[in-house]
């Protein structure tokens, strides 16, 4: 889209909406010859009139769409379901036309007077739908990366004081940026505040954790810092500054964008100064070997007040012989790690599993594990044989039968419906250490240790809410939990035996 000229885009819009040049000319009050010259890039509209031309054209195009042609236009712009109404689509087409106009004018070396960029594209106060704001920023990032191969972005936002659409758009932006990173250098630092932290705390906390654990290959850091509660600020070094202001009831009042070098530089270095002098880094990333060798893992399991939200099945609640069997399978040539694993295993079997522990396990993850054998051993993906996973599940059943201290509840649904398509997050809490795990990849299997006490307290409060209040999705009756686990294991065993007989 970035290489599309103003004329090409205008012609495509007319084609997609099944409209003619003459009809558009009449709507704009121009002779058809002007429209033809714009499309052929022989001439461009007057700089003074471009804002009104783009706005009127956008409204004309959208009002001309049928259901079928509208879908074709959405597919062309790759917008899909994020366009919720016609007014949002008008906004998008309007800005796309302006951007194409500016790019075409620069290529043709037209002397654009100073006011044009301010009045018609940047440094203007407008309202942009949150789903489009994310796309505009991503498009800008893609353009800058294509030129330099490097992107350095700082974002400042109080997630607890903006509406959910904007929260989701910020979170989704990480995925969009990660897709641009393959052959580029991308760095993102996020300043976050926690005003009104008790409001929508489950949504906000899971959103924050998702931002940390998804796409771990990105250079993405979050800092706790006092930031303006009614705004979102984002700046791409040397390129562009975006801002959005909100009312007290979390409605977006206006948005603003600037490419003026002085404005961009001032905002970048101001935010970086705040980050360096007042920001508190929220997470410390440690790989699996480090968390074992540095005894962070031992420090955690030795703690009191253990609470586990298990987004994936892992080495915990595993019988001792199976624990070391899998450990040697993965780390067999590393005697230092094997020695540490033996210490961890000894402590788990003799102390941790005799302690008071609250455990939330996603039932869907448990079923998937029993069926496929896929699990994470110290956040390293591995596939267990059916015999191995059966030993694991039988051990969990035995613990449930014999222990009054280990309390397991199954999560039968989604704590936040908006995140139903996200991989379930993990959270491990004690009074001294709190951490989550990134989604492991072939090369990355990190733990994200929560360094900020304020966010750690928020995570503790959220776990307690999930444990005590979310009876709509949590199965807490012990007999029912045991019965569900047992039936899932027996069903998987029958399927496995039938499958083996078929092969034979």
GROMACS .gro file of C-alpha atoms in nm:
model
  504
    1UNK     CA    1   0.000   0.000   0.000
    2UNK     CA    2   0.288   0.241   0.074
    3UNK     CA    3   0.396   0.252  -0.295
    4UNK     CA    4   0.043   0.319  -0.426
    5UNK     CA    5   0.007   0.662  -0.586
    6UNK     CA    6  -0.285   0.891  -0.519
    7UNK     CA    7  -0.422   0.824  -0.868
    8UNK     CA    8  -0.386   0.446  -0.840
    9UNK     CA    9  -0.567   0.445  -0.506
   10UNK     CA   10  -0.844   0.669  -0.636
   11UNK     CA   11  -0.892   0.446  -0.940
   12UNK     CA   12  -0.899   0.133  -0.723
   13UNK     CA   13  -1.160   0.287  -0.492
   14UNK     CA   14  -1.383   0.373  -0.788
   15UNK     CA   15  -1.345   0.021  -0.924
   16UNK     CA   16  -1.421  -0.147  -0.592
   17UNK     CA   17  -1.730   0.069  -0.536
   18UNK     CA   18  -1.854   0.026  -0.896
   19UNK     CA   19  -1.855   0.403  -0.950
   20UNK     CA   20  -1.750   0.615  -1.246
   21UNK     CA   21  -1.516   0.911  -1.271
   22UNK     CA   22  -1.800   1.129  -1.386
   23UNK     CA   23  -2.011   1.054  -1.081
   24UNK     CA   24  -1.723   1.137  -0.847
   25UNK     CA   25  -1.650   1.455  -1.043
   26UNK     CA   26  -2.010   1.567  -0.997
   27UNK     CA   27  -1.991   1.490  -0.623
   28UNK     CA   28  -1.673   1.696  -0.588
   29UNK     CA   29  -1.786   1.976  -0.818
   30UNK     CA   30  -1.500   1.925  -1.063
   31UNK     CA   31  -1.488   1.857  -1.436
   32UNK     CA   32  -1.427   1.489  -1.521
   33UNK     CA   33  -1.101   1.587  -1.693
   34UNK     CA   34  -0.956   1.677  -1.353
   35UNK     CA   35  -1.038   1.331  -1.215
   36UNK     CA   36  -0.876   1.168  -1.519
   37UNK     CA   37  -0.556   1.370  -1.474
   38UNK     CA   38  -0.543   1.278  -1.103
   39UNK     CA   39  -0.581   0.911  -1.187
   40UNK     CA   40  -0.313   0.929  -1.458
   41UNK     CA   41  -0.089   1.127  -1.218
   42UNK     CA   42  -0.055   1.402  -1.476
   43UNK     CA   43  -0.176   1.648  -1.214
   44UNK     CA   44  -0.260   1.638  -0.845
   45UNK     CA   45  -0.540   1.820  -0.662
   46UNK     CA   46  -0.468   2.160  -0.514
   47UNK     CA   47  -0.291   2.143  -0.181
   48UNK     CA   48  -0.539   2.386  -0.034
   49UNK     CA   49  -0.834   2.165  -0.130
   50UNK     CA   50  -0.689   1.817  -0.074
   51UNK     CA   51  -0.836   1.774   0.276
   52UNK     CA   52  -1.193   1.840   0.157
   53UNK     CA   53  -1.141   1.630  -0.157
   54UNK     CA   54  -1.023   1.329   0.041
   55UNK     CA   55  -1.301   1.359   0.297
   56UNK     CA   56  -1.575   1.398   0.036
   57UNK     CA   57  -1.434   1.116  -0.177
   58UNK     CA   58  -1.417   0.883   0.124
   59UNK     CA   59  -1.782   0.950   0.213
   60UNK     CA   60  -1.887   0.911  -0.150
   61UNK     CA   61  -1.708   0.577  -0.186
   62UNK     CA   62  -1.850   0.432   0.136
   63UNK     CA   63  -2.205   0.548   0.062
   64UNK     CA   64  -2.180   0.375  -0.279
   65UNK     CA   65  -2.087   0.033  -0.142
   66UNK     CA   66  -2.312  -0.270  -0.151
   67UNK     CA   67  -2.254  -0.554   0.094
   68UNK     CA   68  -2.053  -0.743  -0.167
   69UNK     CA   69  -1.845  -0.445  -0.283
   70UNK     CA   70  -1.784  -0.341   0.079
   71UNK     CA   71  -1.638  -0.683   0.154
   72UNK     CA   72  -1.416  -0.653  -0.155
   73UNK     CA   73  -1.289  -0.317  -0.034
   74UNK     CA   74  -1.224  -0.451   0.318
   75UNK     CA   75  -1.033  -0.743   0.171
   76UNK     CA   76  -0.824  -0.507  -0.044
   77UNK     CA   77  -0.722  -0.301   0.258
   78UNK     CA   78  -0.685  -0.619   0.470
   79UNK     CA   79  -0.911  -0.469   0.735
   80UNK     CA   80  -1.154  -0.754   0.797
   81UNK     CA   81  -1.367  -0.746   1.109
   82UNK     CA   82  -1.189  -0.455   1.274
   83UNK     CA   83  -1.404  -0.213   1.070
   84UNK     CA   84  -1.719  -0.199   1.281
   85UNK     CA   85  -1.914   0.077   1.102
   86UNK     CA   86  -1.916   0.299   0.794
   87UNK     CA   87  -1.783   0.606   0.975
   88UNK     CA   88  -1.466   0.417   1.070
   89UNK     CA   89  -1.423   0.308   0.709
   90UNK     CA   90  -1.462   0.670   0.596
   91UNK     CA   91  -1.184   0.768   0.837
   92UNK     CA   92  -0.956   0.502   0.698
   93UNK     CA   93  -1.012   0.587   0.331
   94UNK     CA   94  -0.977   0.959   0.405
   95UNK     CA   95  -0.638   0.913   0.570
   96UNK     CA   96  -0.522   0.661   0.309
   97UNK     CA   97  -0.595   0.910   0.031
   98UNK     CA   98  -0.407   1.185   0.219
   99UNK     CA   99  -0.108   0.959   0.278
  100UNK     CA  100  -0.102   0.855  -0.088
  101UNK     CA  101  -0.127   1.220  -0.190
  102UNK     CA  102   0.172   1.316   0.026
  103UNK     CA  103   0.381   1.024  -0.100
  104UNK     CA  104   0.296   1.099  -0.463
  105UNK     CA  105   0.372   1.469  -0.421
  106UNK     CA  106   0.714   1.392  -0.273
  107UNK     CA  107   0.801   1.154  -0.559
  108UNK     CA  108   0.700   1.414  -0.816
  109UNK     CA  109   0.910   1.673  -0.628
  110UNK     CA  110   0.616   1.907  -0.597
  111UNK     CA  111   0.693   2.200  -0.369
  112UNK     CA  112   0.448   2.128  -0.088
  113UNK     CA  113   0.405   2.438   0.118
  114UNK     CA  114   0.473   2.409   0.489
  115UNK     CA  115   0.110   2.414   0.595
  116UNK     CA  116   0.007   2.117   0.385
  117UNK     CA  117   0.161   1.849   0.603
  118UNK     CA  118   0.024   2.013   0.917
  119UNK     CA  119  -0.323   2.086   0.791
  120UNK     CA  120  -0.390   1.778   0.582
  121UNK     CA  121  -0.198   1.490   0.729
  122UNK     CA  122   0.006   1.544   1.043
  123UNK     CA  123  -0.011   1.778   1.343
  124UNK     CA  124  -0.392   1.783   1.313
  125UNK     CA  125  -0.640   1.702   1.589
  126UNK     CA  126  -0.873   1.427   1.471
  127UNK     CA  127  -1.048   1.126   1.619
  128UNK     CA  128  -0.930   0.787   1.500
  129UNK     CA  129  -1.097   0.459   1.590
  130UNK     CA  130  -0.868   0.249   1.817
  131UNK     CA  131  -0.852  -0.047   1.577
  132UNK     CA  132  -0.738   0.187   1.301
  133UNK     CA  133  -0.495   0.374   1.524
  134UNK     CA  134  -0.301   0.051   1.571
  135UNK     CA  135  -0.302  -0.013   1.197
  136UNK     CA  136  -0.185   0.339   1.113
  137UNK     CA  137   0.102   0.313   1.359
  138UNK     CA  138   0.194  -0.030   1.223
  139UNK     CA  139   0.184   0.100   0.867
  140UNK     CA  140   0.413   0.389   0.966
  141UNK     CA  141   0.650   0.145   1.138
  142UNK     CA  142   0.659  -0.075   0.828
  143UNK     CA  143   0.740   0.226   0.611
  144UNK     CA  144   1.026   0.339   0.837
  145UNK     CA  145   1.169  -0.013   0.864
  146UNK     CA  146   1.169  -0.047   0.485
  147UNK     CA  147   1.387   0.265   0.468
  148UNK     CA  148   1.635   0.204   0.752
  149UNK     CA  149   1.586  -0.154   0.874
  150UNK     CA  150   1.577  -0.021   1.230
  151UNK     CA  151   1.294   0.091   1.458
  152UNK     CA  152   1.316   0.228   1.813
  153UNK     CA  153   0.977   0.297   1.972
  154UNK     CA  154   0.868   0.420   2.316
  155UNK     CA  155   0.503   0.397   2.425
  156UNK     CA  156   0.353   0.562   2.733
  157UNK     CA  157   0.004   0.459   2.844
  158UNK     CA  158  -0.190   0.394   3.162
  159UNK     CA  159  -0.359   0.070   3.060
  160UNK     CA  160  -0.587   0.087   3.361
  161UNK     CA  161  -0.736   0.419   3.253
  162UNK     CA  162  -0.814   0.373   2.883
  163UNK     CA  163  -1.095   0.181   2.717
  164UNK     CA  164  -1.068  -0.187   2.629
  165UNK     CA  165  -1.054  -0.127   2.253
  166UNK     CA  166  -0.742   0.086   2.295
  167UNK     CA  167  -0.591  -0.166   2.535
  168UNK     CA  168  -0.638  -0.443   2.282
  169UNK     CA  169  -0.500  -0.232   1.998
  170UNK     CA  170  -0.181  -0.166   2.197
  171UNK     CA  171  -0.146  -0.535   2.277
  172UNK     CA  172  -0.210  -0.641   1.917
  173UNK     CA  173   0.052  -0.397   1.794
  174UNK     CA  174   0.327  -0.618   1.938
  175UNK     CA  175   0.220  -0.900   1.707
  176UNK     CA  176   0.214  -0.668   1.408
  177UNK     CA  177   0.562  -0.537   1.489
  178UNK     CA  178   0.697  -0.888   1.546
  179UNK     CA  179   0.595  -0.977   1.191
  180UNK     CA  180   0.813  -0.691   1.064
  181UNK     CA  181   1.115  -0.800   1.265
  182UNK     CA  182   1.251  -1.093   1.063
  183UNK     CA  183   1.525  -0.899   0.888
  184UNK     CA  184   1.495  -0.575   1.084
  185UNK     CA  185   1.603  -0.441   1.421
  186UNK     CA  186   1.295  -0.362   1.634
  187UNK     CA  187   1.307  -0.226   1.988
  188UNK     CA  188   0.998  -0.132   2.192
  189UNK     CA  189   0.988   0.010   2.544
  190UNK     CA  190   0.654   0.051   2.715
  191UNK     CA  191   0.592   0.287   3.009
  192UNK     CA  192   0.284   0.174   3.200
  193UNK     CA  193   0.097   0.321   3.494
  194UNK     CA  194  -0.140   0.149   3.735
  195UNK     CA  195  -0.403   0.408   3.828
  196UNK     CA  196  -0.745   0.256   3.902
  197UNK     CA  197  -0.575  -0.083   3.918
  198UNK     CA  198  -0.873  -0.253   4.083
  199UNK     CA  199  -1.103  -0.173   3.792
  200UNK     CA  200  -1.109  -0.457   3.535
  201UNK     CA  201  -0.803  -0.596   3.712
  202UNK     CA  202  -0.840  -0.946   3.564
  203UNK     CA  203  -0.861  -0.812   3.208
  204UNK     CA  204  -0.573  -0.570   3.261
  205UNK     CA  205  -0.342  -0.821   3.427
  206UNK     CA  206  -0.397  -1.095   3.169
  207UNK     CA  207  -0.349  -0.836   2.894
  208UNK     CA  208  -0.017  -0.727   3.048
  209UNK     CA  209   0.104  -1.085   3.090
  210UNK     CA  210   0.006  -1.164   2.731
  211UNK     CA  211   0.216  -0.874   2.608
  212UNK     CA  212   0.516  -1.014   2.795
  213UNK     CA  213   0.486  -1.380   2.700
  214UNK     CA  214   0.383  -1.350   2.334
  215UNK     CA  215   0.648  -1.312   2.061
  216UNK     CA  216   0.947  -1.348   2.298
  217UNK     CA  217   1.192  -1.294   2.013
  218UNK     CA  218   1.112  -0.920   2.023
  219UNK     CA  219   1.320  -0.669   2.217
  220UNK     CA  220   1.017  -0.558   2.420
  221UNK     CA  221   1.041  -0.421   2.774
  222UNK     CA  222   0.773  -0.292   3.013
  223UNK     CA  223   0.840  -0.035   3.286
  224UNK     CA  224   0.615   0.070   3.573
  225UNK     CA  225   0.612   0.448   3.584
  226UNK     CA  226   0.376   0.729   3.675
  227UNK     CA  227   0.235   0.837   3.340
  228UNK     CA  228  -0.046   1.068   3.238
  229UNK     CA  229  -0.362   0.866   3.295
  230UNK     CA  230  -0.567   1.025   3.017
  231UNK     CA  231  -0.338   0.976   2.720
  232UNK     CA  232  -0.148   0.737   2.497
  233UNK     CA  233   0.186   0.864   2.369
  234UNK     CA  234   0.403   0.675   2.121
  235UNK     CA  235   0.710   0.792   1.938
  236UNK     CA  236   0.930   0.623   1.677
  237UNK     CA  237   1.275   0.771   1.703
  238UNK     CA  238   1.362   1.010   1.419
  239UNK     CA  239   1.030   0.944   1.247
  240UNK     CA  240   0.690   1.013   1.400
  241UNK     CA  241   0.502   1.099   1.719
  242UNK     CA  242   0.147   0.977   1.792
  243UNK     CA  243  -0.075   1.087   2.079
  244UNK     CA  244  -0.434   1.028   2.192
  245UNK     CA  245  -0.623   1.209   2.469
  246UNK     CA  246  -0.913   1.062   2.665
  247UNK     CA  247  -1.201   1.196   2.869
  248UNK     CA  248  -1.264   1.081   3.228
  249UNK     CA  249  -1.513   0.821   3.103
  250UNK     CA  250  -1.237   0.672   2.882
  251UNK     CA  251  -1.368   0.800   2.549
  252UNK     CA  252  -1.104   0.913   2.300
  253UNK     CA  253  -1.127   1.291   2.266
  254UNK     CA  254  -0.870   1.344   1.992
  255UNK     CA  255  -0.559   1.202   1.830
  256UNK     CA  256  -0.258   1.380   1.688
  257UNK     CA  257   0.039   1.284   1.472
  258UNK     CA  258   0.353   1.476   1.392
  259UNK     CA  259   0.658   1.422   1.175
  260UNK     CA  260   0.816   1.754   1.269
  261UNK     CA  261   1.172   1.666   1.369
  262UNK     CA  262   1.178   1.900   1.668
  263UNK     CA  263   0.852   1.757   1.806
  264UNK     CA  264   0.959   1.395   1.748
  265UNK     CA  265   1.302   1.448   1.908
  266UNK     CA  266   1.158   1.633   2.209
  267UNK     CA  267   0.905   1.359   2.279
  268UNK     CA  268   1.150   1.073   2.229
  269UNK     CA  269   1.417   1.210   2.461
  270UNK     CA  270   1.160   1.327   2.718
  271UNK     CA  271   1.007   0.980   2.739
  272UNK     CA  272   1.350   0.816   2.745
  273UNK     CA  273   1.455   1.043   3.031
  274UNK     CA  274   1.142   0.946   3.228
  275UNK     CA  275   1.210   0.579   3.153
  276UNK     CA  276   1.572   0.593   3.270
  277UNK     CA  277   1.518   0.803   3.582
  278UNK     CA  278   1.173   0.701   3.705
  279UNK     CA  279   1.083   0.380   3.526
  280UNK     CA  280   1.096   0.050   3.715
  281UNK     CA  281   1.156  -0.250   3.496
  282UNK     CA  282   0.870  -0.494   3.553
  283UNK     CA  283   1.024  -0.819   3.431
  284UNK     CA  284   1.364  -0.987   3.420
  285UNK     CA  285   1.406  -1.252   3.155
  286UNK     CA  286   1.603  -1.566   3.249
  287UNK     CA  287   1.646  -1.874   3.033
  288UNK     CA  288   1.582  -2.223   3.168
  289UNK     CA  289   1.945  -2.303   3.242
  290UNK     CA  290   1.994  -1.978   3.432
  291UNK     CA  291   1.685  -2.017   3.650
  292UNK     CA  292   1.803  -2.366   3.744
  293UNK     CA  293   2.173  -2.285   3.795
  294UNK     CA  294   2.109  -1.957   3.978
  295UNK     CA  295   1.869  -2.141   4.210
  296UNK     CA  296   1.582  -1.904   4.136
  297UNK     CA  297   1.362  -2.208   4.087
  298UNK     CA  298   1.464  -2.357   4.421
  299UNK     CA  299   1.407  -2.022   4.586
  300UNK     CA  300   1.053  -2.019   4.448
  301UNK     CA  301   0.951  -2.372   4.549
  302UNK     CA  302   1.098  -2.311   4.897
  303UNK     CA  303   0.864  -2.014   4.939
  304UNK     CA  304   0.534  -2.004   5.122
  305UNK     CA  305   0.191  -1.915   4.985
  306UNK     CA  306   0.244  -2.107   4.661
  307UNK     CA  307  -0.019  -2.041   4.392
  308UNK     CA  308  -0.002  -2.176   4.039
  309UNK     CA  309  -0.202  -2.079   3.733
  310UNK     CA  310  -0.084  -2.348   3.492
  311UNK     CA  311  -0.134  -2.232   3.135
  312UNK     CA  312   0.049  -2.542   3.013
  313UNK     CA  313   0.136  -2.875   3.171
  314UNK     CA  314   0.494  -2.883   3.297
  315UNK     CA  315   0.735  -3.053   3.536
  316UNK     CA  316   0.527  -2.972   3.844
  317UNK     CA  317   0.319  -3.247   4.011
  318UNK     CA  318   0.533  -3.505   3.832
  319UNK     CA  319   0.648  -3.827   4.007
  320UNK     CA  320   1.014  -3.816   4.106
  321UNK     CA  321   1.134  -4.095   3.880
  322UNK     CA  322   0.962  -3.945   3.576
  323UNK     CA  323   1.098  -3.599   3.664
  324UNK     CA  324   1.458  -3.721   3.648
  325UNK     CA  325   1.384  -3.941   3.344
  326UNK     CA  326   1.271  -3.637   3.144
  327UNK     CA  327   1.550  -3.424   3.292
  328UNK     CA  328   1.817  -3.665   3.170
  329UNK     CA  329   1.644  -3.688   2.833
  330UNK     CA  330   1.681  -3.311   2.787
  331UNK     CA  331   1.995  -3.221   2.987
  332UNK     CA  332   2.175  -3.556   3.001
  333UNK     CA  333   2.515  -3.423   2.896
  334UNK     CA  334   2.505  -3.134   3.144
  335UNK     CA  335   2.604  -3.280   3.479
  336UNK     CA  336   2.578  -2.946   3.658
  337UNK     CA  337   2.212  -2.911   3.557
  338UNK     CA  338   2.136  -3.276   3.639
  339UNK     CA  339   2.277  -3.223   3.989
  340UNK     CA  340   2.058  -2.916   4.037
  341UNK     CA  341   1.754  -3.104   3.905
  342UNK     CA  342   1.810  -3.377   4.163
  343UNK     CA  343   1.804  -3.113   4.438
  344UNK     CA  344   1.489  -2.956   4.295
  345UNK     CA  345   1.322  -3.296   4.261
  346UNK     CA  346   1.411  -3.390   4.619
  347UNK     CA  347   1.262  -3.067   4.750
  348UNK     CA  348   0.948  -3.096   4.537
  349UNK     CA  349   0.874  -3.451   4.653
  350UNK     CA  350   0.952  -3.403   5.022
  351UNK     CA  351   0.860  -3.044   5.099
  352UNK     CA  352   0.667  -2.863   4.825
  353UNK     CA  353   0.406  -3.135   4.771
  354UNK     CA  354   0.350  -3.145   5.148
  355UNK     CA  355   0.282  -2.771   5.160
  356UNK     CA  356  -0.031  -2.565   5.115
  357UNK     CA  357  -0.067  -2.502   4.741
  358UNK     CA  358  -0.350  -2.357   4.535
  359UNK     CA  359  -0.344  -2.474   4.173
  360UNK     CA  360  -0.557  -2.366   3.877
  361UNK     CA  361  -0.517  -2.592   3.571
  362UNK     CA  362  -0.685  -2.521   3.239
  363UNK     CA  363  -0.894  -2.828   3.161
  364UNK     CA  364  -0.837  -2.780   2.787
  365UNK     CA  365  -0.458  -2.787   2.840
  366UNK     CA  366  -0.488  -3.102   3.050
  367UNK     CA  367  -0.694  -3.277   2.782
  368UNK     CA  368  -0.452  -3.169   2.512
  369UNK     CA  369  -0.157  -3.299   2.715
  370UNK     CA  370  -0.318  -3.637   2.775
  371UNK     CA  371  -0.402  -3.667   2.406
  372UNK     CA  372  -0.079  -3.542   2.249
  373UNK     CA  373   0.186  -3.568   2.520
  374UNK     CA  374   0.305  -3.213   2.452
  375UNK     CA  375   0.427  -3.032   2.762
  376UNK     CA  376   0.701  -2.792   2.874
  377UNK     CA  377   0.976  -2.921   3.101
  378UNK     CA  378   1.135  -2.608   3.250
  379UNK     CA  379   0.967  -2.428   2.961
  380UNK     CA  380   1.139  -2.647   2.703
  381UNK     CA  381   0.882  -2.813   2.473
  382UNK     CA  382   0.891  -3.192   2.477
  383UNK     CA  383   0.655  -3.473   2.380
  384UNK     CA  384   0.607  -3.758   2.628
  385UNK     CA  385   0.504  -4.112   2.544
  386UNK     CA  386   0.158  -4.220   2.650
  387UNK     CA  387   0.309  -4.435   2.926
  388UNK     CA  388   0.499  -4.135   3.062
  389UNK     CA  389   0.201  -3.899   3.064
  390UNK     CA  390  -0.019  -4.168   3.218
  391UNK     CA  391   0.227  -4.200   3.507
  392UNK     CA  392   0.215  -3.822   3.544
  393UNK     CA  393  -0.165  -3.800   3.552
  394UNK     CA  394  -0.198  -4.098   3.787
  395UNK     CA  395   0.041  -3.921   4.024
  396UNK     CA  396  -0.175  -3.607   4.018
  397UNK     CA  397  -0.483  -3.819   4.090
  398UNK     CA  398  -0.304  -3.985   4.383
  399UNK     CA  399  -0.202  -3.648   4.527
  400UNK     CA  400  -0.561  -3.528   4.506
  401UNK     CA  401  -0.686  -3.840   4.686
  402UNK     CA  402  -0.422  -3.840   4.958
  403UNK     CA  403  -0.343  -3.475   5.028
  404UNK     CA  404  -0.558  -3.219   5.203
  405UNK     CA  405  -0.304  -2.944   5.145
  406UNK     CA  406  -0.281  -2.946   4.766
  407UNK     CA  407  -0.600  -2.795   4.631
  408UNK     CA  408  -0.652  -2.822   4.254
  409UNK     CA  409  -0.929  -2.651   4.062
  410UNK     CA  410  -0.995  -2.685   3.690
  411UNK     CA  411  -1.052  -2.387   3.466
  412UNK     CA  412  -1.333  -2.488   3.233
  413UNK     CA  413  -1.366  -2.164   3.034
  414UNK     CA  414  -1.208  -1.825   2.971
  415UNK     CA  415  -1.145  -1.572   3.245
  416UNK     CA  416  -1.163  -1.299   2.981
  417UNK     CA  417  -1.369  -1.379   2.673
  418UNK     CA  418  -1.171  -1.135   2.456
  419UNK     CA  419  -0.861  -1.353   2.505
  420UNK     CA  420  -1.022  -1.686   2.416
  421UNK     CA  421  -0.798  -1.720   2.108
  422UNK     CA  422  -0.479  -1.646   2.305
  423UNK     CA  423  -0.267  -1.921   2.450
  424UNK     CA  424  -0.350  -1.957   2.819
  425UNK     CA  425  -0.103  -1.763   3.036
  426UNK     CA  426   0.085  -1.913   3.331
  427UNK     CA  427   0.145  -1.742   3.664
  428UNK     CA  428   0.349  -1.873   3.958
  429UNK     CA  429   0.329  -1.686   4.286
  430UNK     CA  430   0.486  -1.708   4.629
  431UNK     CA  431   0.548  -1.450   4.898
  432UNK     CA  432   0.903  -1.395   4.774
  433UNK     CA  433   0.910  -1.467   4.398
  434UNK     CA  434   0.652  -1.428   4.124
  435UNK     CA  435   0.700  -1.520   3.760
  436UNK     CA  436   0.543  -1.622   3.433
  437UNK     CA  437   0.684  -1.799   3.128
  438UNK     CA  438   0.713  -1.679   2.770
  439UNK     CA  439   0.564  -1.890   2.495
  440UNK     CA  440   0.863  -2.113   2.416
  441UNK     CA  441   1.009  -2.127   2.067
  442UNK     CA  442   1.284  -2.337   1.919
  443UNK     CA  443   1.551  -2.105   2.059
  444UNK     CA  444   1.376  -1.920   2.345
  445UNK     CA  445   1.241  -2.079   2.664
  446UNK     CA  446   1.266  -1.791   2.909
  447UNK     CA  447   1.106  -1.726   3.243
  448UNK     CA  448   0.984  -1.371   3.308
  449UNK     CA  449   1.050  -1.289   3.673
  450UNK     CA  450   0.822  -1.013   3.805
  451UNK     CA  451   1.061  -0.750   3.945
  452UNK     CA  452   0.810  -0.479   4.028
  453UNK     CA  453   0.638  -0.523   4.367
  454UNK     CA  454   0.334  -0.320   4.266
  455UNK     CA  455   0.259  -0.545   3.971
  456UNK     CA  456   0.342  -0.851   4.180
  457UNK     CA  457   0.075  -0.746   4.431
  458UNK     CA  458  -0.172  -0.693   4.148
  459UNK     CA  459  -0.101  -1.048   4.022
  460UNK     CA  460  -0.157  -1.189   4.371
  461UNK     CA  461  -0.489  -1.007   4.405
  462UNK     CA  462  -0.598  -1.124   4.061
  463UNK     CA  463  -0.517  -1.488   4.142
  464UNK     CA  464  -0.727  -1.460   4.458
  465UNK     CA  465  -1.016  -1.320   4.254
  466UNK     CA  466  -0.988  -1.604   4.006
  467UNK     CA  467  -0.972  -1.858   4.286
  468UNK     CA  468  -1.255  -1.721   4.500
  469UNK     CA  469  -1.491  -1.540   4.266
  470UNK     CA  470  -1.487  -1.691   3.918
  471UNK     CA  471  -1.726  -1.976   3.984
  472UNK     CA  472  -1.862  -1.927   3.631
  473UNK     CA  473  -1.552  -2.089   3.479
  474UNK     CA  474  -1.376  -2.263   3.770
  475UNK     CA  475  -1.464  -2.621   3.873
  476UNK     CA  476  -1.379  -2.641   4.241
  477UNK     CA  477  -1.554  -2.953   4.376
  478UNK     CA  478  -1.269  -3.195   4.453
  479UNK     CA  479  -1.461  -3.510   4.360
  480UNK     CA  480  -1.565  -3.359   4.028
  481UNK     CA  481  -1.208  -3.250   3.955
  482UNK     CA  482  -1.078  -3.602   4.025
  483UNK     CA  483  -1.357  -3.754   3.817
  484UNK     CA  484  -1.286  -3.527   3.518
  485UNK     CA  485  -0.913  -3.595   3.526
  486UNK     CA  486  -0.970  -3.970   3.562
  487UNK     CA  487  -1.222  -3.987   3.277
  488UNK     CA  488  -0.996  -3.788   3.046
  489UNK     CA  489  -0.705  -4.023   3.121
  490UNK     CA  490  -0.916  -4.338   3.075
  491UNK     CA  491  -1.061  -4.208   2.747
  492UNK     CA  492  -0.714  -4.127   2.615
  493UNK     CA  493  -0.595  -4.474   2.719
  494UNK     CA  494  -0.876  -4.643   2.529
  495UNK     CA  495  -0.802  -4.438   2.219
  496UNK     CA  496  -0.431  -4.514   2.249
  497UNK     CA  497  -0.489  -4.889   2.286
  498UNK     CA  498  -0.728  -4.893   1.991
  499UNK     CA  499  -0.478  -4.698   1.783
  500UNK     CA  500  -0.196  -4.942   1.868
  501UNK     CA  501  -0.414  -5.245   1.781
  502UNK     CA  502  -0.500  -5.086   1.447
  503UNK     CA  503  -0.131  -5.042   1.366
  504UNK     CA  504  -0.052  -5.399   1.460
   0.00000   0.00000   0.00000
